[in-house]
C-alpha angles and dihedrals in degrees: 000000000000126000116221104200089115124072117219106190121225109244115252091355103080109161107231087237096039103178118232128192125224132178128229116185112233114172106309094334129090107221119222103238104194118194135156128221117228107220100184090097096233115187092240128038141184112237128194100239093210094060097070096223139085101244111131114230128210090195124033121186121193132180114238087248093060128091109253098225133141139189128216116230127196122204099197096045091239118147111240136172101236126194126194123211114204118207128186107224138185131234092264092049090050093052091045090053091053095052120111143189130221119222129207091274089056091246116148117235122194124228118257107217125227098236092187087078095050132090107251113201102179148343121229134197100233122219120228135218117015094343117111126227112213113217118222095233127122138183120004131321145087130294137175122218124204116190116191142163135208092256091066100262116139140164136181137219131178121219126209117189114189144153093219137068133194129207122207122207132173118245131174102313091328142081116239115208126194124189126199139171107252093205101049098024090229126133118259115219140176105049142103138256116205115201119216138184109211102199108129091338141001100288113193111223110168146332129228129195120231109225127216090273091058093252128131132173134204133181091205099116119147109045104025114126104173142358121217109215118205124181137152089260098051150303133262141164123247122206114223105164094090119131110242101226146343092271101049111048094198137102121256102329142179109290120257126200115248129206127230124200140189105199124177143156127222092248137012094223132051140167125226109282095030124125117242111212115199139180135186132196111206132194134173111233116210103176092316093318104120125206135172112257125220134212130042134335123202119224120197131182119198139156132243093003092294097142092166091071107043118189090207132020128173139153120232130193113242111239125231087261091056097252140121129195135183147136139248124204114218115221118249086239095047113145119244121246140068122335130190130214119195136188128197137159094223091220097131116027092191090061099036094123091050097044098051138069134218133205128187133221132174132230117205139155102250142143123219111244118248093216144033133225120207129190124201135165131228089224130011095208129043140168118244109270096037120108116253110224119204122187123207125199125184123189137168113238091248089062106260119124122251095239122189093013117150113229122194115208140183126194117200134174135208131191128204130180089213096066107119135174089256097057102032093098089057093049092047090054101043108011122209105231090119089067108028097038130254140232126212113241103173140349137176147112130287130187122229112234126228089283091054092250137124138174128220120197118198123186114221102192092106094059118109119279123247096010138101113248130190113218111204126194122197116185127184130193122187125181129209092277091061095245107143131202126189136202131187138188135182128212128189117230116196114210093212141008093255136039131193121220138168115249095212121059099182116135093204136022140188121255108271095019115139117234123202 
């Protein structure tokens, strides 16, 4: 089931009042804050002051607990004396304002209202810049705002102020709607939701009843623009013309079964001439109900993401367990670099990129090392001034020590004011010198003894006082054939015996809340 709080705009067909969804936390409920961006680049715009940005909105929705304030934005940085007319409007006038037309270029054009027929309640001198203009509206209802300047510029926004919010989700060939009071957090039942298409005029499509649990359902999927929610606790408008995902630029639509894969190779790295063994586990995903598919799956291997020229392509029968497995032989002359292997069922060509999966592997000229180098530390944590002792051990893979081997090492340190007791284990394991910078403390060469072992002692008295430091060793051994191996180890150095920290990391608190 898909949640439609997020608006994914249709390319090249952006409705002039494309309706966006925002959340305002009220109690335990996230309020649907519907607004619409005006994309006609007017020189003045009406901005919802609570949003914290300068996007002009054709529709602003506030909870009755929110301050009804706006800001005036200008797109050409010109200083203008802007006035705002405030009109009280009805449900029908609100829907009429939100209607649109589509021209021959399939561009959406918003309706310009005839304000001479509306009930104007006041005119305000609007403030510009960061200053807010408080609207003289109270309680719940619908209003229309007209902002205009003496040079003929004007823009419109509708305001809905309501104590309720409704969420729309897609079910199996239906839209599921849930209404809740944003002040109390309780469900709101026993009401109606009227579905409208707004092209050219407010076209009534269907009506759904809200049950006692606050839930309503409608099968009106493809051409619904808005739903008008009416309950005993209040009224609101619900935006329904939201595309359902990045791959289907449509509104709520009939559901389609997706495919999930787990694709992997036996190794991440190969040399030219190796065999690449692969396996995929495949499941059909019908709204989180998984089944085993049947038929054939196509496997392709290609290089550098060039899927139009596959190096290998073959169809495999899907087993009763929903798996396929196979192998691909790399040419002896295969180029080095990154390769991709993909699997898809080929059931829907229009969604091939969505209904497939891709895994990567690398091809390089390499030789497996005959030995291993390991670095350990006598202690993982030290106080500044103590010697850090690192131990190296080199062994061939058949068990014999690498005796007499010359190991080059470098010890570096990094300091960071953000080291805390909670994340020190992470820093000790991985270090962060690659990000915060590092300083060389000691370097040199050491010879492995007849047991393949060596010890490196590093004084720490020169490290900064009063700070945590991460000491990082990197050791490299390379035999006569030029085949190197590396080992690394991190140690934590405390700048003092004690550290002071705050026990509460909250950035904000309620009035009267105790902090420790």
